[in-house]
Tab-separated table of C-alpha atoms and ligand atoms in Angstrom:
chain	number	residue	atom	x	y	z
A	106	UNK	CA	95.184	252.043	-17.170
A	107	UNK	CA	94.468	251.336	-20.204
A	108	UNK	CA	96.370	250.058	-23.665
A	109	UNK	CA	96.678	249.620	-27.702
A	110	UNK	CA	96.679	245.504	-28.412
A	111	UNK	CA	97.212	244.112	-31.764
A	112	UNK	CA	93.671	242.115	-32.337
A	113	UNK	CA	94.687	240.940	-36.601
A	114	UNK	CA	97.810	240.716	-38.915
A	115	UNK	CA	97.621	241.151	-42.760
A	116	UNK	CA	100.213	241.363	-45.558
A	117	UNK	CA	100.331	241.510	-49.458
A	118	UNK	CA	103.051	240.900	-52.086
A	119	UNK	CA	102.355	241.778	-55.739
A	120	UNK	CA	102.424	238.987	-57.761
A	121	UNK	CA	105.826	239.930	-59.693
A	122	UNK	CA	108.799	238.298	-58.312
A	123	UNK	CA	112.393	239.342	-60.003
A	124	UNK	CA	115.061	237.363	-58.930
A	125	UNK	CA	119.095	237.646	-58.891
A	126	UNK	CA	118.999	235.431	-61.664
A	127	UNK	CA	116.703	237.877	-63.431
A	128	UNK	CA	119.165	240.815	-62.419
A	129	UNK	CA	122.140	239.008	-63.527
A	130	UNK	CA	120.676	239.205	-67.069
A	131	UNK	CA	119.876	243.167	-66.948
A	132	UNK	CA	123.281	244.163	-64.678
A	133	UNK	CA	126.626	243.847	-64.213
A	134	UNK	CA	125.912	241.406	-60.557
A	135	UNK	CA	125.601	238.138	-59.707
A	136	UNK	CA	123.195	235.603	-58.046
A	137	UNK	CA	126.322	234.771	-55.614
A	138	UNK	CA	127.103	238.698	-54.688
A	139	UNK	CA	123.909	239.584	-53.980
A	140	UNK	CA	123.157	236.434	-51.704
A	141	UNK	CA	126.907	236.318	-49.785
A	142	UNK	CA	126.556	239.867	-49.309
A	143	UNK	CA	122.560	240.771	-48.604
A	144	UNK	CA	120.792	237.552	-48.048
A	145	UNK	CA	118.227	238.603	-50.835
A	146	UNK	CA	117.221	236.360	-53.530
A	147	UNK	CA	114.143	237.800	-54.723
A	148	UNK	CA	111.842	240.458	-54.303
A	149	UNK	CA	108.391	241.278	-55.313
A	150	UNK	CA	107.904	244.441	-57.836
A	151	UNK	CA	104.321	246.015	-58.098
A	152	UNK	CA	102.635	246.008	-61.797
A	153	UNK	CA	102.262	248.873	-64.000
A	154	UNK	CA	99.980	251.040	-62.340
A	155	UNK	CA	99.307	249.463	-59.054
A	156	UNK	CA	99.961	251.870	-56.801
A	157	UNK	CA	100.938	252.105	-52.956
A	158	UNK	CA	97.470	252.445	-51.977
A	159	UNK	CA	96.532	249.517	-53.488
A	160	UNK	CA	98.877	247.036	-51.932
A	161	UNK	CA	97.840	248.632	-48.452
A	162	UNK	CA	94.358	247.839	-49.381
A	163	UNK	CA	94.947	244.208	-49.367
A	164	UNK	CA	97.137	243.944	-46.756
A	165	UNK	CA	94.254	246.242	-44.616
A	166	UNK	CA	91.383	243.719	-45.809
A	167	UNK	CA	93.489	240.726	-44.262
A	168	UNK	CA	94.341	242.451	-41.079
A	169	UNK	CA	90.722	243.666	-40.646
A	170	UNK	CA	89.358	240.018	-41.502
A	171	UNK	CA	91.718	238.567	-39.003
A	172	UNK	CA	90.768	240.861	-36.340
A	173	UNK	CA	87.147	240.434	-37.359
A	174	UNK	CA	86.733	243.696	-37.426
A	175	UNK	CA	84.906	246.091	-39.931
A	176	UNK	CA	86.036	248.716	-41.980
A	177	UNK	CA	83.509	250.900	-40.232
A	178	UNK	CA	84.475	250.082	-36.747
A	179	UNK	CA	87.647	252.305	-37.324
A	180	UNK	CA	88.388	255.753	-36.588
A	181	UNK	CA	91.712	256.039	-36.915
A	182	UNK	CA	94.091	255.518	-39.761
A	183	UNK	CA	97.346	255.466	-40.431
A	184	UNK	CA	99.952	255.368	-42.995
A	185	UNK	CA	103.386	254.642	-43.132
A	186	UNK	CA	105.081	255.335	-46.634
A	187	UNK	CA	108.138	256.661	-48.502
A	188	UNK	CA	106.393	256.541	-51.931
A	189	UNK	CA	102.954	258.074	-51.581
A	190	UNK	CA	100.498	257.670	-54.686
A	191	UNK	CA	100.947	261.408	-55.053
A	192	UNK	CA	102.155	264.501	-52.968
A	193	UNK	CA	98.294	265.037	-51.529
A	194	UNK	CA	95.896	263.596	-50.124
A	195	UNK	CA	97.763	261.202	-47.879
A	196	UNK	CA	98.069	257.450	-49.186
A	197	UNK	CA	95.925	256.665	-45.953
A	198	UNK	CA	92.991	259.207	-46.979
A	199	UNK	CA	93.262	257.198	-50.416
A	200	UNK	CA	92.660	254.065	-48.698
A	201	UNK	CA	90.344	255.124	-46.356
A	202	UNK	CA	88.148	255.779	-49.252
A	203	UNK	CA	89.035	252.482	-50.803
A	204	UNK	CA	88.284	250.579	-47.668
A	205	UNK	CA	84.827	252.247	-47.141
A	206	UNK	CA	85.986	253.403	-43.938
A	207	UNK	CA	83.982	257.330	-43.538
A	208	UNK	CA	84.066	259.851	-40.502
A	209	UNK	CA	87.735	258.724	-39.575
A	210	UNK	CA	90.900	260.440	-39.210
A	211	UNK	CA	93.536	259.158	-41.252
A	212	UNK	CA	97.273	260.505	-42.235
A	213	UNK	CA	100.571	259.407	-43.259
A	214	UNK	CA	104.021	258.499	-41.429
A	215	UNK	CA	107.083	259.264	-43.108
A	216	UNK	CA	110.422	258.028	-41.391
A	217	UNK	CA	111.344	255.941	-44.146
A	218	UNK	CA	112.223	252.254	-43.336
A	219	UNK	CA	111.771	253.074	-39.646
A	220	UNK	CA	107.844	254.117	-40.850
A	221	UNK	CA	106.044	251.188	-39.306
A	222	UNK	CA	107.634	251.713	-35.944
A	223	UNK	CA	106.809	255.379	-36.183
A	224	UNK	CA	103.056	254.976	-37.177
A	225	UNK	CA	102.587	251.855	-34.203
A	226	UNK	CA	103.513	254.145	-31.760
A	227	UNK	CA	101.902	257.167	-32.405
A	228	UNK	CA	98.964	254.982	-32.993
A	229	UNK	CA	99.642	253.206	-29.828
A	230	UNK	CA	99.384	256.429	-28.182
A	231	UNK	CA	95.856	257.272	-29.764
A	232	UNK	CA	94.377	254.488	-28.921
A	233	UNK	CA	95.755	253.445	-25.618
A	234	UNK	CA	94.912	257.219	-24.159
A	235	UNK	CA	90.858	256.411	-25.437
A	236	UNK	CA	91.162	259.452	-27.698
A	237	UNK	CA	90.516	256.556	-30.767
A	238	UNK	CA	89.313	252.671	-29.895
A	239	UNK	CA	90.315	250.953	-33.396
A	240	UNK	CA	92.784	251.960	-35.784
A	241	UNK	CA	94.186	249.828	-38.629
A	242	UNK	CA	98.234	250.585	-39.121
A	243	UNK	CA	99.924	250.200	-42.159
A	244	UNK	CA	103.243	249.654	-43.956
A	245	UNK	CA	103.031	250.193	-47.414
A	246	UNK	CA	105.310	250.375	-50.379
A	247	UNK	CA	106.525	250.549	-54.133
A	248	UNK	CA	110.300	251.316	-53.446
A	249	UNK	CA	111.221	250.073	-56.859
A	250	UNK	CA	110.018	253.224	-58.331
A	251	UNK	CA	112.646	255.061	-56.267
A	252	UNK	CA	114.978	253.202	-57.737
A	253	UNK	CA	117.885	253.547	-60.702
A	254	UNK	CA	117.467	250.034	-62.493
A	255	UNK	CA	120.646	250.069	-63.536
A	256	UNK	CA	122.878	251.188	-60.458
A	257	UNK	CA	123.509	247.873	-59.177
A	258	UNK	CA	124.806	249.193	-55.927
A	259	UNK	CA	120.993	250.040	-54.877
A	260	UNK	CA	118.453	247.985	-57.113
A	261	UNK	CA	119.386	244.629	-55.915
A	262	UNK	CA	118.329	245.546	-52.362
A	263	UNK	CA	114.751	247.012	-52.170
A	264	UNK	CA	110.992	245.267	-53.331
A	265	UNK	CA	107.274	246.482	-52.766
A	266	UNK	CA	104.781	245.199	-50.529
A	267	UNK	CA	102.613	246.083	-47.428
A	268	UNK	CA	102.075	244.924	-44.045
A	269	UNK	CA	99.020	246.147	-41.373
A	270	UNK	CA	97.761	245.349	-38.067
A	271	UNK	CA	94.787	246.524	-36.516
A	272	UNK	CA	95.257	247.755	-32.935
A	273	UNK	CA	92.249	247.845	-30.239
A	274	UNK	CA	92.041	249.346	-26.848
A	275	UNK	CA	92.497	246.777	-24.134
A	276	UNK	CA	92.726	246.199	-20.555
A	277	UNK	CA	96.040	244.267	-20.748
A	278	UNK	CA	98.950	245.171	-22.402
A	279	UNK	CA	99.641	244.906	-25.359
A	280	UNK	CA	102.137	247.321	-26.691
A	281	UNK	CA	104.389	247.633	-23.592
A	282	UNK	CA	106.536	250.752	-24.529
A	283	UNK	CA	107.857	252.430	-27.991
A	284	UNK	CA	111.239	253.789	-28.379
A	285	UNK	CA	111.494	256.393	-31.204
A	286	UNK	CA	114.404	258.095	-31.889
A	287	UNK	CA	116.390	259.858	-35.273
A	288	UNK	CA	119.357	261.885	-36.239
A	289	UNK	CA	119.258	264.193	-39.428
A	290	UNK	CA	122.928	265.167	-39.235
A	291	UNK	CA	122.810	261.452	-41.274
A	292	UNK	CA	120.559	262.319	-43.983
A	293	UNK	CA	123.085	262.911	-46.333
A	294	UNK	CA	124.408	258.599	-46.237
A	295	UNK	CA	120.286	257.338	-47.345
A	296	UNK	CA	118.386	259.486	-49.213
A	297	UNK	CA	116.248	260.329	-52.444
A	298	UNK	CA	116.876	264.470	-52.573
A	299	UNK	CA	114.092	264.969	-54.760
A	300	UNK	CA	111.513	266.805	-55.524
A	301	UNK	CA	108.328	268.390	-57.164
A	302	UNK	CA	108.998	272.367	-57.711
A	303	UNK	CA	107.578	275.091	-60.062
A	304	UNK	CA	106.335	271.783	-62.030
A	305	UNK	CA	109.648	270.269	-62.262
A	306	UNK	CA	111.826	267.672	-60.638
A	307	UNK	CA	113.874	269.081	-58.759
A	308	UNK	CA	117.088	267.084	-57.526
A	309	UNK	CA	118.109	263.509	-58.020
A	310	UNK	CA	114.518	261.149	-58.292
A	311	UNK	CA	116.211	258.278	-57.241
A	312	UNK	CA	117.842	256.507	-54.290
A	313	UNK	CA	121.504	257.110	-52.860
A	314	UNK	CA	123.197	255.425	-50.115
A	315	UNK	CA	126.551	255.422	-48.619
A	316	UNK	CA	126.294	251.541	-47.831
A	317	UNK	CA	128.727	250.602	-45.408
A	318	UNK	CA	128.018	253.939	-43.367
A	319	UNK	CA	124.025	253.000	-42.808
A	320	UNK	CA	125.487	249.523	-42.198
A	321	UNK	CA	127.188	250.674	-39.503
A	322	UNK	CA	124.991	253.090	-37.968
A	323	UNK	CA	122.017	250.270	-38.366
A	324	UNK	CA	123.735	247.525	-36.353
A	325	UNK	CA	124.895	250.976	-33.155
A	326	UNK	CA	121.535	252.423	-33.244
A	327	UNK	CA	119.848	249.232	-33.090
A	328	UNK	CA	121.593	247.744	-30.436
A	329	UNK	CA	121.725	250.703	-28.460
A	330	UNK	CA	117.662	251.218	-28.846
A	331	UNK	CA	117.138	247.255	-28.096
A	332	UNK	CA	119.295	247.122	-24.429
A	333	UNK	CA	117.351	250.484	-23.790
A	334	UNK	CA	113.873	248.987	-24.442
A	335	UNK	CA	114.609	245.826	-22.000
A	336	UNK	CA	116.063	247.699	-19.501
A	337	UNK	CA	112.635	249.828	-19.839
A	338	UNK	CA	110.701	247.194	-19.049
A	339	UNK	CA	112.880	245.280	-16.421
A	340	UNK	CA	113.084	242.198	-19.296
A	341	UNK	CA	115.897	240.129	-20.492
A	342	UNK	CA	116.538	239.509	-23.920
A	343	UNK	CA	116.527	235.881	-23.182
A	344	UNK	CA	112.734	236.034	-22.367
A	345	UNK	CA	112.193	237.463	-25.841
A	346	UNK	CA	109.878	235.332	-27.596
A	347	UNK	CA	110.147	236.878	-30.884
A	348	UNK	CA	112.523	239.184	-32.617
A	349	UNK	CA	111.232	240.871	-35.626
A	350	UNK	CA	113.431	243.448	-36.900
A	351	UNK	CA	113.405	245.610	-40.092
A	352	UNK	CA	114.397	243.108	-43.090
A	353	UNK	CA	117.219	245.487	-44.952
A	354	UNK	CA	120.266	243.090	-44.768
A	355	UNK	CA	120.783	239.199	-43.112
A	356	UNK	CA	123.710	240.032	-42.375
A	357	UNK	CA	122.584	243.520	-40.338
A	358	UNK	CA	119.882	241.234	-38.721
A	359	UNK	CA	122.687	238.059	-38.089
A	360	UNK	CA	124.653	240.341	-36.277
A	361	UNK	CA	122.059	242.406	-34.263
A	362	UNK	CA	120.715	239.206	-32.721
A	363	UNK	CA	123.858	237.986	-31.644
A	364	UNK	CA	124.891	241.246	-29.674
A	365	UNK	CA	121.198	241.921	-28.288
A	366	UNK	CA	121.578	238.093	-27.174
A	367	UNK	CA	118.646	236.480	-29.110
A	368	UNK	CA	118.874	233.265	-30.231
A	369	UNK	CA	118.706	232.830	-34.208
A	370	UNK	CA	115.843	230.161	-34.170
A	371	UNK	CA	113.669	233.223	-32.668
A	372	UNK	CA	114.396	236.110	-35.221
A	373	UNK	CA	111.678	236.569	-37.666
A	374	UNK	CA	113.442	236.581	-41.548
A	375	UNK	CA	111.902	237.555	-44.989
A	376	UNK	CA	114.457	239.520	-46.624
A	377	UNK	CA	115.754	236.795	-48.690
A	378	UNK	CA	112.164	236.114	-50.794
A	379	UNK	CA	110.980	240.105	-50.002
A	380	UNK	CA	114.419	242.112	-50.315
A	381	UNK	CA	113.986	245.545	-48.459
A	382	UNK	CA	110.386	246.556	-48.592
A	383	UNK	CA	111.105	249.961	-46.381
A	384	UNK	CA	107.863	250.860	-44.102
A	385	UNK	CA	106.328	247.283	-45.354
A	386	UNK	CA	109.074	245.365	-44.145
A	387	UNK	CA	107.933	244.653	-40.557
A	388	UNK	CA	104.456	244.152	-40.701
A	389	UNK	CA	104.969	241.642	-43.445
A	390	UNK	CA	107.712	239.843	-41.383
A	391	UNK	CA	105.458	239.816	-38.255
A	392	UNK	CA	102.257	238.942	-40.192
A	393	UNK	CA	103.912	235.943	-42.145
A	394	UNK	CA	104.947	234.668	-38.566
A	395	UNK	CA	101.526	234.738	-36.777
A	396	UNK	CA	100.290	233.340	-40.138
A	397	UNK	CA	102.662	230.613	-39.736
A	398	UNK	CA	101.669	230.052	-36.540
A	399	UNK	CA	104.869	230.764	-34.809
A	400	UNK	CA	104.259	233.996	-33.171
A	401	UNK	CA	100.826	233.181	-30.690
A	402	UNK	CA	98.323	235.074	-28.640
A	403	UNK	CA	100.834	235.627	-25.088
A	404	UNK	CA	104.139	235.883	-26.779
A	405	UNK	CA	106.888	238.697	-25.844
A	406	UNK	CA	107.647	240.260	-29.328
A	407	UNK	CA	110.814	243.278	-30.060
A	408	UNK	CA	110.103	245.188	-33.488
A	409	UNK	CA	112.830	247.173	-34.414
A	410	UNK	CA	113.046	250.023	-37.545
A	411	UNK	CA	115.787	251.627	-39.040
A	412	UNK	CA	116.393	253.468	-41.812
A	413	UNK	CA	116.932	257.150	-43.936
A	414	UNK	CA	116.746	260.192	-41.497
A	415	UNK	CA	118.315	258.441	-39.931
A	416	UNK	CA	115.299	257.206	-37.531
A	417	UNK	CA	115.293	254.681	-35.752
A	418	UNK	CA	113.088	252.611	-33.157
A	419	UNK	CA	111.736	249.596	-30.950
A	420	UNK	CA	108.373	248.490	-30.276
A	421	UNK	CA	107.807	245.716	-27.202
A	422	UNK	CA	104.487	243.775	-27.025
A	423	UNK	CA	102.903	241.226	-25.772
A	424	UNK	CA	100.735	239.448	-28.559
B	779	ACO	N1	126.831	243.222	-57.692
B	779	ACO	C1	128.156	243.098	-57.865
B	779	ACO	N2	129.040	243.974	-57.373
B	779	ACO	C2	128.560	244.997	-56.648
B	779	ACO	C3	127.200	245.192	-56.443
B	779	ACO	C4	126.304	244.251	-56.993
B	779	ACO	N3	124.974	244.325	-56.841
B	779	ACO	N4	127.035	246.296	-55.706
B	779	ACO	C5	128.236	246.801	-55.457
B	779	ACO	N5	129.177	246.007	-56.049
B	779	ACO	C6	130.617	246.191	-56.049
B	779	ACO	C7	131.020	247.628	-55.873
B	779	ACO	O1	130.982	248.323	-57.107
B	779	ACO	C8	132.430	247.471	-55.352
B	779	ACO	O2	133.281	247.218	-56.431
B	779	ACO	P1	134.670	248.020	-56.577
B	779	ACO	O3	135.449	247.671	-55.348
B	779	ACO	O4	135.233	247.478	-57.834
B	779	ACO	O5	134.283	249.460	-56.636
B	779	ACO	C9	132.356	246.215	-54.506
B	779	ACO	O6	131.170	245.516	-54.946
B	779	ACO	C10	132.255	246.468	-53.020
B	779	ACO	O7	131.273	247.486	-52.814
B	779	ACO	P2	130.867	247.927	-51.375
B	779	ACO	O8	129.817	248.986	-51.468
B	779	ACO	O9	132.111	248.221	-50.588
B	779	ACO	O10	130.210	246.567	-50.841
B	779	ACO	P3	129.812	246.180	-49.380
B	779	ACO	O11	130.537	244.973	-48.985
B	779	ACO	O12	129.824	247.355	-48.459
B	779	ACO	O13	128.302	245.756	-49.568
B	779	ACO	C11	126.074	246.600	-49.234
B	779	ACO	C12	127.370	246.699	-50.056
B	779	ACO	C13	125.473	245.221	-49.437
B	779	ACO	C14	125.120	247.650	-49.739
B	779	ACO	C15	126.419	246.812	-47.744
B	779	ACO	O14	127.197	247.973	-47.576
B	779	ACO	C16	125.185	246.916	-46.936
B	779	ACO	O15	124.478	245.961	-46.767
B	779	ACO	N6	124.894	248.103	-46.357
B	779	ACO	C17	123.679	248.320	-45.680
B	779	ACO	C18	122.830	249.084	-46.602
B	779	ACO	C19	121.388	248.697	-46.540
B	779	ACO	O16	120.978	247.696	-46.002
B	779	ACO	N7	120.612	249.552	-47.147
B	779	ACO	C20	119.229	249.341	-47.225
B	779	ACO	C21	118.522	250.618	-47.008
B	779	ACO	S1	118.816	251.213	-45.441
B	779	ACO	C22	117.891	250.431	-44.408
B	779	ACO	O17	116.926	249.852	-44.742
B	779	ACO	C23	118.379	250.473	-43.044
């Protein structure tokens, strides 16, 4: 038997930070709203110009450095993104190119915040099965373009950013199982409806969300996808090293931990400096933890994605 093993991290914020503070000076909000309500208190917007592609480039050098691996050694890449630099070629074709990386296949996720979940485990699949030996996966973002600057219901919530790991076929686990799972009866509470037609926009370009409904379904999906992972794998939640779940909401997060069972010093937090980053948000929480040195080679890890579909999913590993 063999399996997919994450050999390096990497992450990237672009160098832009807008706080509340900054928000409370554009919209009708406040520093304390935001904060008693989200947990955010900043967030990270990409410049003029720099695109999704980009950010995943840097967050894809730092992953391959840390896994000392090079860009040549893969043949498999993938994507996960809401906001693609354009409709085609895939953002991970773009980046592909950028990285150097030829004679590889590459292609992007879309499942929205539940992206990086999605993309690890089809990934997972690739590799563990020996149909690919090294891919690099990636999160990558620039949600603020999705969003309506001055609907203060949505903008204080979401920032850019990307997250990757490399993953490499190994004798030991590893990625211990993946847990994918959506429900598109739900599209219509998170969505951006759209769309390039006959050379127009067609449909609303930016963001909606019914906020207490994807509250709600967030915290039953989640739960509901964590107890069936465990059970999966004959663990307890208690022997959980690491939680790292999708960074939308502290409060989402607070209360997810506390019915799972995990104890709060071992949940894995960024949304208050990083806001929402969608498909980035999990790699960058799990990167700035084995940066940090928290999350080490051995440790039981649960990643967990949720978002617009809805889709949802769980990822356990062993690091
Ligand atoms: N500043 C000040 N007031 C605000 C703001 C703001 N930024 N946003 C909304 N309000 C106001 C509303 O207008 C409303 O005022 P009204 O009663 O006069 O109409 C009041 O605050 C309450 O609005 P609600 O929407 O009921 O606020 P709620 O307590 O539900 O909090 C929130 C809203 C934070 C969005 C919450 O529903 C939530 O966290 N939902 C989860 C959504 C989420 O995380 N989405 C991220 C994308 S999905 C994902 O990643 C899974």
């Amino acid at each position: 038997m063999t399996y997919s093993k994450i050999a390096g991290t990497g992450s990237y914020l672009p160098e832009r930070v807008v706080t509340n503070r900054d928000l409370e000076a554009r919209i009708d909000t406040s520093d304390e709203w935001i904060v008693s309500r989200t947990g955010i208190e900043a967030r990270h917007v990409a410049a003029e110009g720099e695109m999704t592609s980009d950010l995943a480039l840097q967050a894809a050098r730092r992953a391959l450095q840390a896994a000392e691996t090079g860009a040549g050694e893969l043949d498999l890449i993938v994507v996960a993104t809401t906001t693609p630099d354009m409709v085609f070629p895939s953002t991970a074709c773009l980046l592909q190119a950028k990285l150097g990386a030829r004679q590889c296949a590459a292609f992007d996720v879309q499942a929205v915040c539940t992206g990086f979940v999605y993309a690890l485990a089809v990934a997972d699949r690739l590799v563990a099965s020996g149909t690919h030996g090294c891919a690099l996966v990636v999160g990558a973002e620039v949600f603020s373009r999705l969003l309506d600057w001055n609907d203060r219901r949505t903008c204080v919530l979401f920032g850019d950013g990307a997250g990757a790991v490399v993953l490499r076929r190994a004798e030991t686990p590893g990625i211990l199982s993946t847990h994918l799972c959506a429900d598109g009866s739900l599209a219509h509470i998170l969505r951006v409806d759209g769309g390039i037609s006959h050379g127009q926009i067609r449909g609303n370009p930016y963001l909606e969300m019914d906020g207490q409904a994807v509250y709600r379904t967030a915290v039953r999906v989640l739960e509901e996808s964590a107890f069936q992972t465990l059970k999966r794998n004959g663990v307890t939640a208690r022997e959980l090293d690491w939680y790292v779940p999708h960074q939308a909401n502290i409060r989402i997060i607070n209360s997810l931990a506390d019915k799972i069972g995990i104890a709060p010093e071992k949940v894995v937090t960024t949304v208050a400096r990083q806001g929402n980053t969608s498909a980035a948000s999990v790699p960058l929480a799990l990167d700035s933890a084995v940066r940090d040195g928290r999350i080490k080679p051995g440790h039981l890890v649960l990643l967990q994605g949720v978002g617009g579909g809805m889709t949802w999913g769980s990822v356990l590993l062993r690091m």
